[in-house]
XYZ file of C-alpha atoms in Angstrom:
375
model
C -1.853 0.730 -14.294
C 0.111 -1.185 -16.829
C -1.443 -1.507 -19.935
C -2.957 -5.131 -21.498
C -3.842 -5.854 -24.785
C -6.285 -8.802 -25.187
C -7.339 -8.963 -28.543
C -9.578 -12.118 -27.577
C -11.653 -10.180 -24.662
C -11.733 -7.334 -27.498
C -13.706 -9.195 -30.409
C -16.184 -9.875 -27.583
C -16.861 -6.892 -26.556
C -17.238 -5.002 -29.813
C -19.307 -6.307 -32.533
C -18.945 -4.622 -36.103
C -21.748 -3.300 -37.622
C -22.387 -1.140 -40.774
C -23.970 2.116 -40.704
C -26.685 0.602 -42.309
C -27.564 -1.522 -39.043
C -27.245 -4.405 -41.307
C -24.689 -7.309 -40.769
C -21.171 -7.156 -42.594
C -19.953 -9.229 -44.625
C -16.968 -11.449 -43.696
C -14.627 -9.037 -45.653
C -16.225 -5.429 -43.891
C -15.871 -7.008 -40.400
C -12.201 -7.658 -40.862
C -11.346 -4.091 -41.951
C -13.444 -2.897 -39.160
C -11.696 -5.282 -36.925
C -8.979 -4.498 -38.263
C -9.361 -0.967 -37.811
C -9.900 -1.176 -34.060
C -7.092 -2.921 -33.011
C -4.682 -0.796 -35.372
C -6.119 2.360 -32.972
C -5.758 0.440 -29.898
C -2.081 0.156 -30.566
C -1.406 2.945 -32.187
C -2.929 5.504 -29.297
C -2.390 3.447 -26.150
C -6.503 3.587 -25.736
C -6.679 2.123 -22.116
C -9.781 0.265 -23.268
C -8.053 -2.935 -21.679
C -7.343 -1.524 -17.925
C -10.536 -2.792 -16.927
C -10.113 -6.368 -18.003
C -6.595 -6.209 -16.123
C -7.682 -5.171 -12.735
C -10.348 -7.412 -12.726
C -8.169 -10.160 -13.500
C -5.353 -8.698 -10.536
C -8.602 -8.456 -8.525
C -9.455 -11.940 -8.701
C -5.718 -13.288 -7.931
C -6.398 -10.928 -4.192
C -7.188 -13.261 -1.653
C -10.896 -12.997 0.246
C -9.699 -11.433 3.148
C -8.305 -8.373 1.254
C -11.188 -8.138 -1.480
C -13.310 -5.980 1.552
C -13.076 -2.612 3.278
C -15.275 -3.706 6.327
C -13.156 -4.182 9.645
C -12.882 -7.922 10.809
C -13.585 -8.521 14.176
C -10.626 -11.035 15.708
C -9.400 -11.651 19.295
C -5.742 -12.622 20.071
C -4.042 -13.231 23.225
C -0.550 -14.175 24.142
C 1.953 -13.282 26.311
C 2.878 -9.881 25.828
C 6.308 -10.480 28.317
C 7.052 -13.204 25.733
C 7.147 -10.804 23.152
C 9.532 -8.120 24.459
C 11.829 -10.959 24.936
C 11.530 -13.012 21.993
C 13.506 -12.416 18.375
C 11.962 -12.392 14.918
C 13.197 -15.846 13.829
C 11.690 -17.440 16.869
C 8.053 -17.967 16.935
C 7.148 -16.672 20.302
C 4.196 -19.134 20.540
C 1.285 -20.981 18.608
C -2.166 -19.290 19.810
C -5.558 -18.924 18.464
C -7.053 -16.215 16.607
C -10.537 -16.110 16.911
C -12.457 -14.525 13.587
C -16.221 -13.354 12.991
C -17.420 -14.784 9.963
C -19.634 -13.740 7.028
C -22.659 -14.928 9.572
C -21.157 -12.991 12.328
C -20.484 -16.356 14.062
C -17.355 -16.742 15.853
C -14.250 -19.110 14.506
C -11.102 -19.685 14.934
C -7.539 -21.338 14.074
C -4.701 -21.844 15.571
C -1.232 -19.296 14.327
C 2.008 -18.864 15.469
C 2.998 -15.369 16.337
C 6.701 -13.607 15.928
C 7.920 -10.692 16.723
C 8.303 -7.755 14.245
C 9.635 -4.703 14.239
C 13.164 -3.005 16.243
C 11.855 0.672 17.040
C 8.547 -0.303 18.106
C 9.611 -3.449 20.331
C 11.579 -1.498 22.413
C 9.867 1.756 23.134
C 6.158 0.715 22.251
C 3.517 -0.881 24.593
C 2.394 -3.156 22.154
C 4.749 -4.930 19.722
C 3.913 -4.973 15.915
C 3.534 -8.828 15.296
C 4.020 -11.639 11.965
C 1.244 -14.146 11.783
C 2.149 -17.737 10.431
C -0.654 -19.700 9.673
C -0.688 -23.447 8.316
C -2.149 -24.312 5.117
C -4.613 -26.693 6.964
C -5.344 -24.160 9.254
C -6.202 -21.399 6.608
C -7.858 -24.063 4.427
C -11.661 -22.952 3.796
C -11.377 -19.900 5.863
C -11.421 -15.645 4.851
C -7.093 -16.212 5.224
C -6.739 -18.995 2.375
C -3.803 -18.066 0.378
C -1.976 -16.174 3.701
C 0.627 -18.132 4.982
C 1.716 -14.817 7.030
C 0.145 -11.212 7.622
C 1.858 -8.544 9.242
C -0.267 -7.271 12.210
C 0.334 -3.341 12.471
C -1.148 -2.143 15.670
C -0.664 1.262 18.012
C 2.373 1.984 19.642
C 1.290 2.634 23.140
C -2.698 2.314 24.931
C -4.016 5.919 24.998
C -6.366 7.683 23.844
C -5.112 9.027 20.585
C -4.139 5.424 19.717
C -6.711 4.713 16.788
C -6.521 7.693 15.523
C -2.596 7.075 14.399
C -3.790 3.835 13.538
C -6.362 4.561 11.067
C -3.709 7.411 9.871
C -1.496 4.791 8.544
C -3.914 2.379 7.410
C -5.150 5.677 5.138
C -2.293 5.956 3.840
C -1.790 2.399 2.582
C -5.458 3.113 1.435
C -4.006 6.161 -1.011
C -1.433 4.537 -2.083
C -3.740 1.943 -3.895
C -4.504 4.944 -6.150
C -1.255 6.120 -6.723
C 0.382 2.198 -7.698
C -0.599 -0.884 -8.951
C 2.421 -2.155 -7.162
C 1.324 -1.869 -3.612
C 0.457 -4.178 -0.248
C -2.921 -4.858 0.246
C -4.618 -4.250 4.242
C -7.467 -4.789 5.864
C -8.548 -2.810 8.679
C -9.146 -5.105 12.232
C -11.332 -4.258 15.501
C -8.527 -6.264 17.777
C -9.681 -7.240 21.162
C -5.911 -8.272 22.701
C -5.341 -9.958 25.563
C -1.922 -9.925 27.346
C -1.589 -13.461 29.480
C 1.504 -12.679 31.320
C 0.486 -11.206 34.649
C -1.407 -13.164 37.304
C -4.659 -11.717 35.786
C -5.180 -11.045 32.221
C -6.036 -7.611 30.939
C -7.565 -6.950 27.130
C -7.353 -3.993 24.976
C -9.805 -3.455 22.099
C -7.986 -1.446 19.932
C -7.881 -0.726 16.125
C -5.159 -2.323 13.894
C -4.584 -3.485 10.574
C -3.723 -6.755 8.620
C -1.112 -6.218 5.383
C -0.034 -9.334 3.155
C 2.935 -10.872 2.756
C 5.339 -9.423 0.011
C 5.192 -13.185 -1.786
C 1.577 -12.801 -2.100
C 2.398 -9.166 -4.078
C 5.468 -11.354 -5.822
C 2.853 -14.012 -7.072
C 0.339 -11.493 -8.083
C 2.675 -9.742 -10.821
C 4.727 -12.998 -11.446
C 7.411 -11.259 -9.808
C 9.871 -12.392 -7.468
C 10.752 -10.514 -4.025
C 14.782 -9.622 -3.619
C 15.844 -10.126 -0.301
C 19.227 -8.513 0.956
C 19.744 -6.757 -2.211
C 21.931 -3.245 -2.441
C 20.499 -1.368 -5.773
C 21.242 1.154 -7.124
C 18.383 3.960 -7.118
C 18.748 4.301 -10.777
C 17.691 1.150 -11.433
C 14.339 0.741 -10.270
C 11.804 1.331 -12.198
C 11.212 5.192 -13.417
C 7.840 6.105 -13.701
C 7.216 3.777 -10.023
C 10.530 5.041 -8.182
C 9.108 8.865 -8.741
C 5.267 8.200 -8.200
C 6.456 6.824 -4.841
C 9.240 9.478 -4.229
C 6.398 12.130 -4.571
C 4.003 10.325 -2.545
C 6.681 10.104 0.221
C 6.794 13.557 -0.106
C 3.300 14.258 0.004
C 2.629 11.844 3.456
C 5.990 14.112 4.521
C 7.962 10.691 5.306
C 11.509 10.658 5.735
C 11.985 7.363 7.077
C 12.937 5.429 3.790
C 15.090 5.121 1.148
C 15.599 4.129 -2.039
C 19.529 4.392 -1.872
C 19.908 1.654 0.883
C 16.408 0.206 0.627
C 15.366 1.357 4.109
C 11.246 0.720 4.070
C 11.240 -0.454 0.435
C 11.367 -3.733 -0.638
C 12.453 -4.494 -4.123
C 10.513 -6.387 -6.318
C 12.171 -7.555 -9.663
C 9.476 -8.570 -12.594
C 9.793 -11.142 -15.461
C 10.984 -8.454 -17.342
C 13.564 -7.457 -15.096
C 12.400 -4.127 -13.988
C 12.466 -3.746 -10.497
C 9.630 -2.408 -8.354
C 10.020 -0.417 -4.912
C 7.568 -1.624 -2.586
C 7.098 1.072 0.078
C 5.741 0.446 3.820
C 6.096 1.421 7.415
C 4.452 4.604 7.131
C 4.067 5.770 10.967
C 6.785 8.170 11.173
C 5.568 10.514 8.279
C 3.907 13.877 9.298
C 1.177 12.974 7.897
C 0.421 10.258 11.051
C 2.366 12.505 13.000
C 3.062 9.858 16.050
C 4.186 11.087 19.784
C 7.380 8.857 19.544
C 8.179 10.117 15.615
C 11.724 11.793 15.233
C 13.006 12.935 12.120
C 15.675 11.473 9.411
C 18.696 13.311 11.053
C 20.491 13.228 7.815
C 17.521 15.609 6.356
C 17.794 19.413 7.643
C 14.148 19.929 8.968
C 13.120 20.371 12.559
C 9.955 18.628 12.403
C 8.441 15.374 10.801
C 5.415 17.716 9.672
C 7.642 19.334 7.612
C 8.366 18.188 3.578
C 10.913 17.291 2.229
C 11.906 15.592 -1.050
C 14.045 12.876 -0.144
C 13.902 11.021 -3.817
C 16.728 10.998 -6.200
C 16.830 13.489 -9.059
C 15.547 12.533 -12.587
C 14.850 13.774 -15.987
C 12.707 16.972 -15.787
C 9.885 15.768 -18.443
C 9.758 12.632 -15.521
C 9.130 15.169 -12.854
C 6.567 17.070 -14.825
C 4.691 13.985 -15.907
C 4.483 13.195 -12.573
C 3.289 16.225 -11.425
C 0.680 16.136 -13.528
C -0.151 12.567 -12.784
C -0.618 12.989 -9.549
C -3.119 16.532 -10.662
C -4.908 13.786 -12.717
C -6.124 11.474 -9.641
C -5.993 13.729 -7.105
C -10.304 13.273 -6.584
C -9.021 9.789 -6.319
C -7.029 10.466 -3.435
C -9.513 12.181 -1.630
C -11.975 9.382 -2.187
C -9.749 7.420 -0.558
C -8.885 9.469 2.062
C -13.037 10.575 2.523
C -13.821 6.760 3.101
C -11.462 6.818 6.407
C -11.832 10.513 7.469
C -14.899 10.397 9.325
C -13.436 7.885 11.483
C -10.773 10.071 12.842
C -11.931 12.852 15.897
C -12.581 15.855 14.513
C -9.368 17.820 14.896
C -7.349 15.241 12.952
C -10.152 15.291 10.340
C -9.177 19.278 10.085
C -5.358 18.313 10.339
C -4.950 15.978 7.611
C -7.638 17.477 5.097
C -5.341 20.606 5.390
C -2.160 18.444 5.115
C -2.999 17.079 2.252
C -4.109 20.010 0.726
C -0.874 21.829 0.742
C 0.591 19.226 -1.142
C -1.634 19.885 -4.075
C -1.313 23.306 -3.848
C 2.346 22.665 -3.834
C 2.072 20.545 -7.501
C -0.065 23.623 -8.731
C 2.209 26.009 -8.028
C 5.170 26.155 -10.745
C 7.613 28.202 -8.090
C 6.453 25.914 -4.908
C 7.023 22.680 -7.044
C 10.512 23.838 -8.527
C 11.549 25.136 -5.032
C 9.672 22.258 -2.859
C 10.158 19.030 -5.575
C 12.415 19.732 -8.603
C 15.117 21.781 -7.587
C 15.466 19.453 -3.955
C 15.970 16.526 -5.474
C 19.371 14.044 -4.437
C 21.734 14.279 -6.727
């Protein structure tokens, strides 16, 4: 988390005293004041990091502020979809919501279609949600003009457990970035209106916001159609998400051509790499997942470090950054686990295991991380 100073929200949280118990005069309390703040910027304390999440927190829209899946219902053609391009809004449809009360409600969206891989070898086509300010208006999506809609590829019986994979991993992330998109895990009942009779699925899937809404949120501003060099994002981001890559075991992004990354550029001018799409790592392990073929491994369970090479003190402060919140990590990861069946609870607890026993390792993390870097 990037550090903020507030030297306001500081005098009210610390009131000088003397040892004495007595009240200072004018003169003691400005030393003492004084004396504070000189630390504060002397030794980075990260007093402040509280204050500044609470203040991102409050600038999250409702519908992201809770982990508790939202019950909605959505059906549309699902012909339509197959056929339609993602500039064209396939149709305008309602999505029906449950409420803090449990009641049912609803407003009307437009839906578009999302996604190449998935829309032609997947049963059900990732969507884009467009909703109308008026619509929104006074409802849980106020603030989300769109929402990606991530659901499963195809309708079997291993379907939520992929979904709830990659949703985890968006969860992790959270504790690895402030820079990331914030989800929302869905119970979707879908209904495909094509045929002569309609047929629903009840499926899980997952809501993500718009990159503007991440844009507005750090007073940022989203790059569309940029080529950037890898050098110039952002160091200590580009490698937190390199190694995180690596530890999911995803190959299907880049920072080189921006493949799965958008780029973010702050008032500053630092730019941010924004990573998503997570369903080919090894880490969700999908039926339909196929490996970067310019990257020599055989499997998408396998790792490999497909970030660009940096300073060595970088990749050691990493390294040990990543040590540092590792319970974090599996916080995140215990508050999804349960959900899975029980052999993918075994499969990814041991998954992500090895990739800590990788960073603890000083020959595994020179062979696996360092020394595999792209030069």
């Amino acid at each position: 988390m990037e550090k903020s100073f507030s030297v306001p929200a500081l005098s009210l949280a610390i009131q000088p005293t003397c040892i004495s118990g007595k009240k200072p005069s004018k003169s003691q309390a400005n030393r003492i004041w004084f004396f504070f703040t000189f630390l504060i910027f002397l030794f980075h304390v990260p007093i402040f990091d509280s204050f500044s999440q609470e203040e991102k927190k409050e600038d999250v829209s409702k519908l992201f502020r809770e982990d508790a899946p939202l019950d909605i219902k959505l059906g549309f053609s699902f012909k339509d979809v197959k056929k339609s391009d993602k500039e064209t809004a396939v149709s305008q449809e309602w999505l029906h919501f449950k409420d803090k009360t449990g009641e049912w409600d609803s407003l009307k969206v437009d839906l578009f279609a999302r996604g190449n891989f998935r829309k032609d070898h997947c049963f059900f086509t990732p969507l884009k949600i467009k909703i109308d300010k008026k619509e929104r208006e006074g409802t849980i999506f106020k603030g989300n003009k769109t929402l990606k809609l991530v659901m499963p590829c195809q309708n079997n019986k291993t379907a939520d457990d992929l979904t709830i994979k990659e949703y985890m991993i968006y969860k992790m992330y959270e504790e690895v970035s402030p820079y990331h998109f914030h989800t929302r895990l869905v119970n979707l009942t879908i209904t495909d209106i094509s045929g002569k009779q309609e047929k629903s699925f009840e499926i899980k899937a997952f809501l993500i916001e718009d990159d503007s809404e991440i844009a507005d949120r750090f007073a940022g501003e989203m790059k569309k159609d940029i080529q950037l060099n890898p050098y110039r994002f952002k160091d200590t981001v580009s490698i937190r998400q390199d190694f995180f890559q690596f530890m999911i075991a995803n190959t299907d992004w880049s920072t080189v051509v921006q493949h799965n990354i958008a780029v973010m550029q702050l008032a500053n001018k630092d730019y941010i790499p924004l990573c998503y799409d997570f369903d080919m790592s090894g880490l969700v392990n999908a039926p339909y997942s196929v490996v970067n073929p310019l990257i020599p491994i055989n499997s998408v369970t396998e790792r490999y470090y497909w970030g660009v090479c940096r300073d060595e003190s970088l990749f050691q402060n990493t390294r040990e950054y990543y040590l540092s919140i590792e319970n974090n990590i599996w916080e995140a990861y215990g508050k999804l686990s349960p959900s899975l069946s029980p052999n993918e609870q075994e499969n990814t607890k041991k998954f992500l295991t090895a990739y800590f026993d990788i960073l603890k390792d000083d020959r595994k993390f020179r062979d696996n991380i360092f020394s595999n870097c792209r030069k």
